[in-house]
PDB file of C-alpha atoms in Angstrom:
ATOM      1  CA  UNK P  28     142.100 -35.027 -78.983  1.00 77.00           C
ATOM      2  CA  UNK P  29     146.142 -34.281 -78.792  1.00 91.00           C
ATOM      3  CA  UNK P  30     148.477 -31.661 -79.244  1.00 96.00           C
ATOM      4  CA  UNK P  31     148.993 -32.293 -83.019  1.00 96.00           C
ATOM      5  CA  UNK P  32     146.538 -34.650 -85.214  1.00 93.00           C
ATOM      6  CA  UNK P  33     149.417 -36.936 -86.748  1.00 89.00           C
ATOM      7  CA  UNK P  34     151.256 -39.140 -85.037  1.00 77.00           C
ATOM      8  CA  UNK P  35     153.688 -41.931 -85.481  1.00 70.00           C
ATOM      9  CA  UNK P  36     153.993 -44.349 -88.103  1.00 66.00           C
ATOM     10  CA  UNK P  37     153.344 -47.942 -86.082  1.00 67.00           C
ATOM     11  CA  UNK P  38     154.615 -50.015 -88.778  1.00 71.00           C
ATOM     12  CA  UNK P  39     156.981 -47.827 -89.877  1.00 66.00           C
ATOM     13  CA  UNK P  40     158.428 -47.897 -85.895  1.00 68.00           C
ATOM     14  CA  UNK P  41     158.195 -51.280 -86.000  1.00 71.00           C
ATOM     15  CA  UNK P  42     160.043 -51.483 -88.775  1.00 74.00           C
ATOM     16  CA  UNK P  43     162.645 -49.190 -86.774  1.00 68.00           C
ATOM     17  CA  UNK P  44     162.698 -50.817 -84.233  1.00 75.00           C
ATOM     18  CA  UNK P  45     163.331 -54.411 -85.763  1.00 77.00           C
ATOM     19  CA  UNK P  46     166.201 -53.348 -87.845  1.00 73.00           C
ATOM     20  CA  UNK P  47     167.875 -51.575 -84.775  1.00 78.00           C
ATOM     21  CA  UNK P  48     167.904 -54.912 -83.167  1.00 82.00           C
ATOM     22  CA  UNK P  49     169.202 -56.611 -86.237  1.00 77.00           C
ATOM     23  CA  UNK P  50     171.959 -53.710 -86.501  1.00 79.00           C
ATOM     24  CA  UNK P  51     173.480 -54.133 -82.930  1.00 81.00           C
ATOM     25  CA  UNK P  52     173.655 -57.743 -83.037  1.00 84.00           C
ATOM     26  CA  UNK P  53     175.201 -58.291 -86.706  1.00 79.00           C
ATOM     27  CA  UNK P  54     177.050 -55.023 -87.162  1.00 82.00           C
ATOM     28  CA  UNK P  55     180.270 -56.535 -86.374  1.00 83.00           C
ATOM     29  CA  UNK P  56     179.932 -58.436 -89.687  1.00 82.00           C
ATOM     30  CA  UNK P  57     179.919 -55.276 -91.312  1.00 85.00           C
ATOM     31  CA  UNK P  58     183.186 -53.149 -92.832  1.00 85.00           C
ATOM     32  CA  UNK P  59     186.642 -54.356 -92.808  1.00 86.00           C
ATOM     33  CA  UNK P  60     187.796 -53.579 -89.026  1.00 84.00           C
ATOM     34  CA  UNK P  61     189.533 -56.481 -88.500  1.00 83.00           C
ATOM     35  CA  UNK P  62     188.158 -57.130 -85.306  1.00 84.00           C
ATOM     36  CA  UNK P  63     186.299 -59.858 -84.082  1.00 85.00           C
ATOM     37  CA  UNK P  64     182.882 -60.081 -82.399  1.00 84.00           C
ATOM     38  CA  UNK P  65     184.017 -59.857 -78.725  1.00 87.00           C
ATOM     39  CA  UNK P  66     186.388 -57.007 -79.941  1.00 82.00           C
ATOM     40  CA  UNK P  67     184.197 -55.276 -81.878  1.00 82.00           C
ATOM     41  CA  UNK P  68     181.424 -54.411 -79.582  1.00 83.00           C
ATOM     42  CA  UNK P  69     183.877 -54.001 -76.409  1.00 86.00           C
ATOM     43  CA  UNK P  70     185.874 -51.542 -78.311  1.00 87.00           C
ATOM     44  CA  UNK P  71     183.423 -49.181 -78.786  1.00 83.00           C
ATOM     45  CA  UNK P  72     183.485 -48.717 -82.678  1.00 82.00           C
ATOM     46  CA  UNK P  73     180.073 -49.527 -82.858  1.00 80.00           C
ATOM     47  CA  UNK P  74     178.960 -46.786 -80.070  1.00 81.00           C
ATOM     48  CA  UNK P  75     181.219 -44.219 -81.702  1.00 83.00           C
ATOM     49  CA  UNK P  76     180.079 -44.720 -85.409  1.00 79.00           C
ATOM     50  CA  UNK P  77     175.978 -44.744 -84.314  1.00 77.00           C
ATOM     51  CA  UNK P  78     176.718 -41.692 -81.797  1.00 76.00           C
ATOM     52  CA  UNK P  79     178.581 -40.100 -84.972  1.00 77.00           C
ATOM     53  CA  UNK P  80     175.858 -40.639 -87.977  1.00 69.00           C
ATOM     54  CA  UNK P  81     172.871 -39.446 -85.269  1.00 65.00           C
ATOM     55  CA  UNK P  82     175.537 -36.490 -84.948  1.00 64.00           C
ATOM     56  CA  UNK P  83     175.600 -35.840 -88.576  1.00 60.00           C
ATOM     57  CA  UNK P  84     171.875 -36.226 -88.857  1.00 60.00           C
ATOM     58  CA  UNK P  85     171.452 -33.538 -86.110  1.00 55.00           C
ATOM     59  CA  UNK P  86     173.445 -31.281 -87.485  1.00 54.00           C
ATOM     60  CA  UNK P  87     172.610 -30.987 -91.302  1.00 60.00           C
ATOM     61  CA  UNK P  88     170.765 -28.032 -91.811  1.00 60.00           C
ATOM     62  CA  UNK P  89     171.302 -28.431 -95.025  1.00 78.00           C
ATOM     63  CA  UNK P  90     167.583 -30.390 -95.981  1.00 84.00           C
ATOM     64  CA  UNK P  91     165.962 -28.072 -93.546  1.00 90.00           C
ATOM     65  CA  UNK P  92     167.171 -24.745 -94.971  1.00 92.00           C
ATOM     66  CA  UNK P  93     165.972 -26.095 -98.673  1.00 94.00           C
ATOM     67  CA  UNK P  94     162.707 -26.577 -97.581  1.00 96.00           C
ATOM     68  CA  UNK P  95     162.410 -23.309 -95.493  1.00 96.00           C
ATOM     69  CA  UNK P  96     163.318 -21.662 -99.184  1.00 96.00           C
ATOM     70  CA  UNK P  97     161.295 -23.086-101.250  1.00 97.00           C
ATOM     71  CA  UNK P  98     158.243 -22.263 -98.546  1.00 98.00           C
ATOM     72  CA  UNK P  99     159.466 -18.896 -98.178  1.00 98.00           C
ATOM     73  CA  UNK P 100     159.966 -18.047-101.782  1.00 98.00           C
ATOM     74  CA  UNK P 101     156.379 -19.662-102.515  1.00 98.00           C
ATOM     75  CA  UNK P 102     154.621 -17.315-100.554  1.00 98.00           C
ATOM     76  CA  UNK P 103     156.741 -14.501-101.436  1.00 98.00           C
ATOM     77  CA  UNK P 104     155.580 -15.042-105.315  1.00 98.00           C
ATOM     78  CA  UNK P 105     152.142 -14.992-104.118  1.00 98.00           C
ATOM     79  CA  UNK P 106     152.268 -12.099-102.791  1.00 98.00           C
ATOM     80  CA  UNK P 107     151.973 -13.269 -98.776  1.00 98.00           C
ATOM     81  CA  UNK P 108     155.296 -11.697 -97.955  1.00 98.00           C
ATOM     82  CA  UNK P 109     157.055  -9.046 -99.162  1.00 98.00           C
ATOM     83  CA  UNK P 110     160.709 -10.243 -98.924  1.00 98.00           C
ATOM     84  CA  UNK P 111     162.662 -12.667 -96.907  1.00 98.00           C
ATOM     85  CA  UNK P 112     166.286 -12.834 -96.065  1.00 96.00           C
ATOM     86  CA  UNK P 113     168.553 -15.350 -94.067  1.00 93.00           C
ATOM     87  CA  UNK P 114     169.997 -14.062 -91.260  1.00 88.00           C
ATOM     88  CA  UNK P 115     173.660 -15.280 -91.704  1.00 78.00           C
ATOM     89  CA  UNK P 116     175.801 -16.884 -88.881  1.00 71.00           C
ATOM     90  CA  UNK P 117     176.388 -14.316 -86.658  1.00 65.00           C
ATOM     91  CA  UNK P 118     172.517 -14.110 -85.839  1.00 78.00           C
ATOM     92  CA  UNK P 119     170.873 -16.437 -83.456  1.00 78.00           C
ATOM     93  CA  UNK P 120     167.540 -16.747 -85.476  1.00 90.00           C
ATOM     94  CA  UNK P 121     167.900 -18.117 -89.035  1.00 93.00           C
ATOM     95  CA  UNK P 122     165.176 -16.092 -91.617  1.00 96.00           C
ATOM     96  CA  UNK P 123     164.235 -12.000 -91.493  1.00 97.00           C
ATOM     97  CA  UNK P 124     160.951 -11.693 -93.064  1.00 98.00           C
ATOM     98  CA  UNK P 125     159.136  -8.783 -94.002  1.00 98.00           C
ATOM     99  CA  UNK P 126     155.412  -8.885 -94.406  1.00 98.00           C
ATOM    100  CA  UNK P 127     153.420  -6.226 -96.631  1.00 98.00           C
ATOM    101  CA  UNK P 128     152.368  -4.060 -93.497  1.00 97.00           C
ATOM    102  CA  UNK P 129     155.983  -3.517 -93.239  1.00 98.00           C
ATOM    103  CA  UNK P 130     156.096  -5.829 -90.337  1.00 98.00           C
ATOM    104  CA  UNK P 131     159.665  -7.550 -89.724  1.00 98.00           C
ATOM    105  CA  UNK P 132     159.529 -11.450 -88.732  1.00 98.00           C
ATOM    106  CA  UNK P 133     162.270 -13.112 -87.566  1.00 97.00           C
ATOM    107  CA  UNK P 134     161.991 -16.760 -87.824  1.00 98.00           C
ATOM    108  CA  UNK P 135     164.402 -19.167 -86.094  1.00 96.00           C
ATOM    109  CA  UNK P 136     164.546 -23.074 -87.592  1.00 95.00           C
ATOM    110  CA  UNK P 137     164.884 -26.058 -85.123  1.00 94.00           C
ATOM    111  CA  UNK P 138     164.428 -29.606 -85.269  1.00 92.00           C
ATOM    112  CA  UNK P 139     162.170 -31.905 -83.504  1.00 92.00           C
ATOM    113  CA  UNK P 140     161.553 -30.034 -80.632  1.00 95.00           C
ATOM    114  CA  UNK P 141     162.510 -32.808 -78.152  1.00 90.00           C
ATOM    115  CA  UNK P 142     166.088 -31.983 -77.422  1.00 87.00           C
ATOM    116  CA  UNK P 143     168.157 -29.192 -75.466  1.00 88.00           C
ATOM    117  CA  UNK P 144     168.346 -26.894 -78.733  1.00 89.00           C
ATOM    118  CA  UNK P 145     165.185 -26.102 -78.306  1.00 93.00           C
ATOM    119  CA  UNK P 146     166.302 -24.288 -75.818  1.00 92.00           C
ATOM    120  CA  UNK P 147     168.278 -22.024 -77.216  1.00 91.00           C
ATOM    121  CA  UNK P 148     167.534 -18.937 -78.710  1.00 94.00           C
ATOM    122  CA  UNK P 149     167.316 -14.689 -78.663  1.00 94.00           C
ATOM    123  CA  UNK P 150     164.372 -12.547 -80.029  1.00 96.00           C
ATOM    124  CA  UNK P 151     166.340  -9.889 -82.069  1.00 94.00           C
ATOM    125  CA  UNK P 152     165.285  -6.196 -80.827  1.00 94.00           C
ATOM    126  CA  UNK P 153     164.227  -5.257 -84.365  1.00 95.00           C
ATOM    127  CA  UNK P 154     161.256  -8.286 -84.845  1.00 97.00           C
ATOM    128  CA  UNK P 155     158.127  -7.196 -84.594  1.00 98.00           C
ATOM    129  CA  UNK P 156     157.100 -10.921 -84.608  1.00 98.00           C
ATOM    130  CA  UNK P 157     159.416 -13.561 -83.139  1.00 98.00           C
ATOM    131  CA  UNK P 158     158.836 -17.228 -84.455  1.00 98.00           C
ATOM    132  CA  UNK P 159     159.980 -20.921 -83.625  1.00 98.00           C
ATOM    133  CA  UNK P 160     159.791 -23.597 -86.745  1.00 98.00           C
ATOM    134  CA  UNK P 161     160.215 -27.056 -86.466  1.00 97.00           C
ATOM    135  CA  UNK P 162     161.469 -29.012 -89.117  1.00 96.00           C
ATOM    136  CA  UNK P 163     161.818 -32.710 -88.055  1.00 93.00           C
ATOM    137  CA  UNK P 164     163.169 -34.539 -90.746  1.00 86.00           C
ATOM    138  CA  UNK P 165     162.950 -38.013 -88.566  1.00 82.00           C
ATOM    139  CA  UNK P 166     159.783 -39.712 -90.311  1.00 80.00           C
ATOM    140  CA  UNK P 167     160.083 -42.353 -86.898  1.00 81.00           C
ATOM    141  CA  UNK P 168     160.095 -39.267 -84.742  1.00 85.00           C
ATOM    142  CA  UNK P 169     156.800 -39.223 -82.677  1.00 90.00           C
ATOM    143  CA  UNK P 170     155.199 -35.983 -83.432  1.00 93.00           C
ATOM    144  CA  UNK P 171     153.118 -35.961 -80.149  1.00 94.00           C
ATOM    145  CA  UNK P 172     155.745 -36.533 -78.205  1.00 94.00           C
ATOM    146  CA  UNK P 173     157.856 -33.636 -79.329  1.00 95.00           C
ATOM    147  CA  UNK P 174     155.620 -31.569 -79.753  1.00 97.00           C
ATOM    148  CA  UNK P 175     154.230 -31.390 -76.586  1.00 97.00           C
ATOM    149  CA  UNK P 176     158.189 -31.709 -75.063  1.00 96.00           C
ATOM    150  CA  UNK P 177     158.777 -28.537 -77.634  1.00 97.00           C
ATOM    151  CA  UNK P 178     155.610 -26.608 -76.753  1.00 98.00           C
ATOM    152  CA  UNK P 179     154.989 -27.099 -73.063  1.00 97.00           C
ATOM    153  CA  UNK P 180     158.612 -28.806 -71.426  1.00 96.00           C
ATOM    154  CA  UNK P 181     160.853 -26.226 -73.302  1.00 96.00           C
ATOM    155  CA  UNK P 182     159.445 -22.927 -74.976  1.00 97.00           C
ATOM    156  CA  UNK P 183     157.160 -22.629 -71.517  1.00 97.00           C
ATOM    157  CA  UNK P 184     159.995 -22.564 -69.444  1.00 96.00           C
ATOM    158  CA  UNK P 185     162.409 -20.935 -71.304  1.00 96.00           C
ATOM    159  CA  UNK P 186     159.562 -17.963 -71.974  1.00 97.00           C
ATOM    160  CA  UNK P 187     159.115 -17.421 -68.259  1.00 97.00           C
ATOM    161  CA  UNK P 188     162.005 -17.572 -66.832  1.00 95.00           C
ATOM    162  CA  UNK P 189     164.324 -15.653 -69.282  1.00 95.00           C
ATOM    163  CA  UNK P 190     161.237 -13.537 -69.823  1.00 95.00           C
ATOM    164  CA  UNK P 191     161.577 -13.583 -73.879  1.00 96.00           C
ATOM    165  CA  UNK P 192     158.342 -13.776 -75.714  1.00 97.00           C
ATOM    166  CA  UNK P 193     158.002 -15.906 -78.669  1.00 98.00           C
ATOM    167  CA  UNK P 194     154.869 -15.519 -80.953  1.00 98.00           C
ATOM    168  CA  UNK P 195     154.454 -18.749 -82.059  1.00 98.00           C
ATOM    169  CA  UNK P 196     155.449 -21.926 -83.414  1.00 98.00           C
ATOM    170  CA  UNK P 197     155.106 -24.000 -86.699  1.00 98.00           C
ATOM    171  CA  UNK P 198     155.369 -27.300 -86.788  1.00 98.00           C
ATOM    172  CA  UNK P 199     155.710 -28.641 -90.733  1.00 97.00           C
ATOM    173  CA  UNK P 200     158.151 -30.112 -92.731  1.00 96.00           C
ATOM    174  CA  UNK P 201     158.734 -32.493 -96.036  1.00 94.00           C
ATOM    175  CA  UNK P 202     157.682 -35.204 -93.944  1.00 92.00           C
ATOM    176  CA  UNK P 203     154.444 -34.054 -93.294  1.00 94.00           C
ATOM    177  CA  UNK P 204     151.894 -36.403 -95.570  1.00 91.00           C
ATOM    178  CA  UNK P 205     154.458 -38.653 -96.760  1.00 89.00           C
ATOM    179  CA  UNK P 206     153.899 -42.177 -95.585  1.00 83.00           C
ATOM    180  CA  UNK P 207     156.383 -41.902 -93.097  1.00 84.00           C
ATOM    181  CA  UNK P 208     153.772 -39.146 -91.498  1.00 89.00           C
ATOM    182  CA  UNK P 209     150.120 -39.422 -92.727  1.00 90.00           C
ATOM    183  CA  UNK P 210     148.742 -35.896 -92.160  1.00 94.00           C
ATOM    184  CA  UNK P 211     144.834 -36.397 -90.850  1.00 94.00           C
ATOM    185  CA  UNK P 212     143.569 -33.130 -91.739  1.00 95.00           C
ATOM    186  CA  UNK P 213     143.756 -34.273 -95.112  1.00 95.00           C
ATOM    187  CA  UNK P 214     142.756 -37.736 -95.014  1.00 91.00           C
ATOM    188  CA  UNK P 215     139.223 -38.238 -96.398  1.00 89.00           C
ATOM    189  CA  UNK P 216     139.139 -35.349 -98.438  1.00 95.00           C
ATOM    190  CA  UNK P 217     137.373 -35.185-101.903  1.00 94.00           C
ATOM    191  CA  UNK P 218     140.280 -32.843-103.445  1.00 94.00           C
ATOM    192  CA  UNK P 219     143.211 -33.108-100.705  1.00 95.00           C
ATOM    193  CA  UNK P 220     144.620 -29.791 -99.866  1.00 97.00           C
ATOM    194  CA  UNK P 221     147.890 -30.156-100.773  1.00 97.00           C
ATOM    195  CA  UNK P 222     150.325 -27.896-102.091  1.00 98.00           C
ATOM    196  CA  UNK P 223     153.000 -29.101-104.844  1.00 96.00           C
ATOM    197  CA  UNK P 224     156.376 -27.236-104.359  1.00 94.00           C
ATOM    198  CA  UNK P 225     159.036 -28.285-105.894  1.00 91.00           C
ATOM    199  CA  UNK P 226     159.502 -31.461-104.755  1.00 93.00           C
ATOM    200  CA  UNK P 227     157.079 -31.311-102.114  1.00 95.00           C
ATOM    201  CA  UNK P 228     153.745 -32.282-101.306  1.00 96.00           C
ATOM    202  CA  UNK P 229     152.752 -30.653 -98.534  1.00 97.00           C
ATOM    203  CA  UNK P 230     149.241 -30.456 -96.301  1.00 97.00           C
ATOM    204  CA  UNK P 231     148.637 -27.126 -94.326  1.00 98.00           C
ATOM    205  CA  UNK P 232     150.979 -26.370 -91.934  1.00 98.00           C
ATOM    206  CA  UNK P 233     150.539 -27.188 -88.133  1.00 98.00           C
ATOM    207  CA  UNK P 234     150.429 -23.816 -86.464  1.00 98.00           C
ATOM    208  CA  UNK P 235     150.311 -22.541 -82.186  1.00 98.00           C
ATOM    209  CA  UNK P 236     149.948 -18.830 -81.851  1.00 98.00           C
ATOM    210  CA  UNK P 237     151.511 -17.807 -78.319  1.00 98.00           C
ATOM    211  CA  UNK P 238     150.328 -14.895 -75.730  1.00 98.00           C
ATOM    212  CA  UNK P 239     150.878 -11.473 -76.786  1.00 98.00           C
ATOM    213  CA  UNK P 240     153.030 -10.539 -73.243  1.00 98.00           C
ATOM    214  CA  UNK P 241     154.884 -13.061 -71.322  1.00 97.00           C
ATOM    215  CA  UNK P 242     153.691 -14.477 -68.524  1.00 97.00           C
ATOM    216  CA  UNK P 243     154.848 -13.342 -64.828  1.00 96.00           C
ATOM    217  CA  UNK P 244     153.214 -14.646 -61.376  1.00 96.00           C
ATOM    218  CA  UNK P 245     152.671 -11.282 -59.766  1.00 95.00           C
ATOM    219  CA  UNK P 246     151.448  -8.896 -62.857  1.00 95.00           C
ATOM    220  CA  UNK P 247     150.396 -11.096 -65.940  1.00 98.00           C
ATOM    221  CA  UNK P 248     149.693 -14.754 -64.425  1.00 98.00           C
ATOM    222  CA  UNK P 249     148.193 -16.169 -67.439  1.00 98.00           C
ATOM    223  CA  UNK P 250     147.664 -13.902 -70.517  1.00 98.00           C
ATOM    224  CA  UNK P 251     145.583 -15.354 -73.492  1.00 98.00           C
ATOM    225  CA  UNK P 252     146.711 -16.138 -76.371  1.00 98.00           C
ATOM    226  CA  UNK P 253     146.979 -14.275 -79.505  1.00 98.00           C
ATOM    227  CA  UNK P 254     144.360 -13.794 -82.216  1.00 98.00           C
ATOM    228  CA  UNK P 255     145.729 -15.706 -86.170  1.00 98.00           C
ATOM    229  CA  UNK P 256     145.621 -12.116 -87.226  1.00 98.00           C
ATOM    230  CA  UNK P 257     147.417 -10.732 -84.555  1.00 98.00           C
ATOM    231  CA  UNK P 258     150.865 -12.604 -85.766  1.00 98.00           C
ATOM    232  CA  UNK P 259     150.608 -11.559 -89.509  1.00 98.00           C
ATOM    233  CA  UNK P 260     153.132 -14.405 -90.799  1.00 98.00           C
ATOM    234  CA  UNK P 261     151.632 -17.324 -89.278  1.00 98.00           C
ATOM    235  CA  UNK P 262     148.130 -15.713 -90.533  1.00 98.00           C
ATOM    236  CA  UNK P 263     149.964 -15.516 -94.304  1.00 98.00           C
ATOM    237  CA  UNK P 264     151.396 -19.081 -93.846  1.00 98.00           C
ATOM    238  CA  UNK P 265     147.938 -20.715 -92.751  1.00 98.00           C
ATOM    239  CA  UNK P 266     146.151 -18.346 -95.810  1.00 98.00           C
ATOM    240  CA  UNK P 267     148.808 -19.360 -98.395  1.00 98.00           C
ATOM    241  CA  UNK P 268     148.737 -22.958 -97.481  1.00 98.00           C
ATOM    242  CA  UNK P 269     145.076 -23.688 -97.255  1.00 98.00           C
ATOM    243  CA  UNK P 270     144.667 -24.087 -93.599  1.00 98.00           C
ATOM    244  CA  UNK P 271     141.266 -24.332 -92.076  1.00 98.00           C
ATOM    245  CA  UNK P 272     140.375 -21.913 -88.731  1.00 98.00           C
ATOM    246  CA  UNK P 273     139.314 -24.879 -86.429  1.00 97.00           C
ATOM    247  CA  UNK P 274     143.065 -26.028 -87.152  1.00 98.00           C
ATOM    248  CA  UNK P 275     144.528 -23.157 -85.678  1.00 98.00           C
ATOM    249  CA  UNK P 276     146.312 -23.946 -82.044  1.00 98.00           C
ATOM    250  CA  UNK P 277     146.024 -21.271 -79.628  1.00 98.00           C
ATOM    251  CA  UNK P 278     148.717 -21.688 -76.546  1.00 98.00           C
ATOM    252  CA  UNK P 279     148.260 -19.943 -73.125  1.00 97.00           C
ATOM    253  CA  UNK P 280     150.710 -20.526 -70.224  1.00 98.00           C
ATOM    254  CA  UNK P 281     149.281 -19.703 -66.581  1.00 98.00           C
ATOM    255  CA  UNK P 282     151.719 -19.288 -64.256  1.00 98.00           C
ATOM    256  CA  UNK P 283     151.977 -18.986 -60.291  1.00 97.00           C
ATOM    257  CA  UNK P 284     154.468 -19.203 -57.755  1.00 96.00           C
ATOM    258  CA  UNK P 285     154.325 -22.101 -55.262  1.00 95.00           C
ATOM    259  CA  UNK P 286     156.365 -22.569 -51.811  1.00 93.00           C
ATOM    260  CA  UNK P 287     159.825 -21.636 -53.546  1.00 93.00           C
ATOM    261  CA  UNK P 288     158.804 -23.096 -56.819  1.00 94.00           C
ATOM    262  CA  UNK P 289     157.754 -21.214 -60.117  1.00 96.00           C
ATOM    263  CA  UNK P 290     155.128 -23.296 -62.036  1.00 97.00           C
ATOM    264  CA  UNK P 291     153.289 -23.072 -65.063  1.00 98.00           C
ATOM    265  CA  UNK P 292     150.550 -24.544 -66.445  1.00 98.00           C
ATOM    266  CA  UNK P 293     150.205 -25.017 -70.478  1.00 98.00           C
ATOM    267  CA  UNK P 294     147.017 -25.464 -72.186  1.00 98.00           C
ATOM    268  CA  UNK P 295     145.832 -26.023 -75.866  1.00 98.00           C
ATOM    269  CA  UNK P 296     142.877 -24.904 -77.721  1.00 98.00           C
ATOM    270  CA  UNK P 297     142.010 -26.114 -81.436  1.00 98.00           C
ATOM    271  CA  UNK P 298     138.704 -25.594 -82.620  1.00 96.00           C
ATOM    272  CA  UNK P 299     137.144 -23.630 -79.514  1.00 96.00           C
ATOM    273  CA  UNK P 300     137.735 -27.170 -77.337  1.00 96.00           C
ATOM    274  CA  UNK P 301     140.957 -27.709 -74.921  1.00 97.00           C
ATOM    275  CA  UNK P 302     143.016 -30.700 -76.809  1.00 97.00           C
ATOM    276  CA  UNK P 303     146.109 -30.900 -74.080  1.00 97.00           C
ATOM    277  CA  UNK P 304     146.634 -29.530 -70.845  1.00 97.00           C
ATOM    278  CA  UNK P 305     148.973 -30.017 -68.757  1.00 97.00           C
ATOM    279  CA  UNK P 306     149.162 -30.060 -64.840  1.00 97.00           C
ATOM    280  CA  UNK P 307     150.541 -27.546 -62.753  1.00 96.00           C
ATOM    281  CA  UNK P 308     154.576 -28.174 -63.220  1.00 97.00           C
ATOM    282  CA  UNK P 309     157.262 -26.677 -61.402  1.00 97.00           C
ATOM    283  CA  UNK P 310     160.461 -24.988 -64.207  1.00 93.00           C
ATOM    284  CA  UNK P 311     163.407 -27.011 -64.119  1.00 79.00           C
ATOM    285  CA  UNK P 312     165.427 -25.488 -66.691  1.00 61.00           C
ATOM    286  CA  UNK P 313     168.480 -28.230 -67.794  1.00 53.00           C
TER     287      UNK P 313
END
């Protein structure tokens, strides 16, 4: 078992993979530069313009906030939330929820989990519930891979050692059950359980419900995970988009000091069983 039941498209990679080879050797024949072959690639027009686009894809929030709204106003019509808000620019986290037990959710959007801006981010004072959702609109992006980079590499660390607590993390997007991103949990099924919205078509969401209290060598070394129920919007989100209970994730970090080192140690649960766990690991926050 893994950290998350898809993973990578192979042919789609290799498809990737093929073209990027194509692209560096024949991209000088592209555009009207004026440069020739030697010239092109040793003036670094063809570095600059790839480092630019994967720039621009980074950055677009754009498709990401779209599909955060039309999840959020779907469960809102059903009845799952109460009312939902964006936070504006001058807040770190990107969505205020609020649930009908009058609990306020603050939900902050990142990407693919693998890179430094993972890394980055502030539980507001006023959340009752703080949550981490990752929309990774890369259909070649492995979703073991960052996941487990997101999960145990980044949020671990980052949760210990600036001792903020995070609640939990989605990981679901358009991509999920497209071909670029076959979603098992599905496959198989007599009636699929997918949701249509908008232009979506979307399996349940991947969901990891974190400890209650953060962990801290000397007084809480490894604290348990939360119950689904106890983090009322990623109970709503799994109810409102047909997730099953042995689908759930449940995250624990135990931590201990050794020699001058901190380490931690992450471990999965889905369906009662372990599915990842990794060894003892020193925090090397970059």
């Amino acid at each position: 078992m893994t950290i998350i039941p898809c993973l990578q498209n192979d042919e789609l990679r290799k498809r990737i993979e093929t073209y990027s080879e194509v692209l560096k050797t024949e991209a000088h024949k592209l555009g009207d530069h004026g440069l020739d072959e030697t010239e092109f690639y040793n003036s670094g027009l063809f570095r600059g313009a790839i480092e630019r686009i994967r720039g621009q894809f980074s950055a677009t929030m754009g498709p990401k906030r779209e599909f955060a709204r039309h999840v959020l106003n779907y469960m809102q019509d059903r009845g799952f939330i109460t009312d939902w808000q964006s936070a504006g620019e001058a807040n770190r986290h990107d969505y205020s929820v609020t649930m009908p037990s009058g609990r306020i959710v603050a939900i902050e959007l990142k990407g693919c989990l693998d890179g430094n801006n993972t890394n980055i981010f502030d539980r507001p004072p006023q959340a009752h519930e703080f949550v981490i959702w990752s929309v990774c609109t890369n259909p070649g992006a492995n979703p073991r891979h960052n996941a487990w980079s997101g999960i145990h590499t980044r949020l671990s660390a980052e949760i210990i050692s600036r001792q903020e607590r995070v609640d939990g993390t989605i990981i679901w997007d358009m991509v999920c059950g497209t071909l670029g991103r076959p979603c098992p949990k599905i496959a198989g099924e007599e009636k699929p359980r997918v949701t249509v919205l908008g232009p979506y078509e979307l399996p349940p969401p991947c969901i990891y419900v974190f400890p209650a209290t953060v962990p801290s060598p000397r007084n809480n070394p490894h604290p348990p995970a939360q119950q689904l129920g106890d983090v009322h919007f990623l109970k709503a989100l799994h109810d409102c988009f047909q997730g099953h209970n042995d689908e759930v994730n449940y995250v624990d970090f135990a931590v201990e000091y050794r020699g001058v080192d901190t380490v931690r140690k992450t471990t999965v649960t889905r369906g009662g069983a372990p599915v990842m766990e990794s060894a003892p690991t020193a925090i090397r926050r970059t």
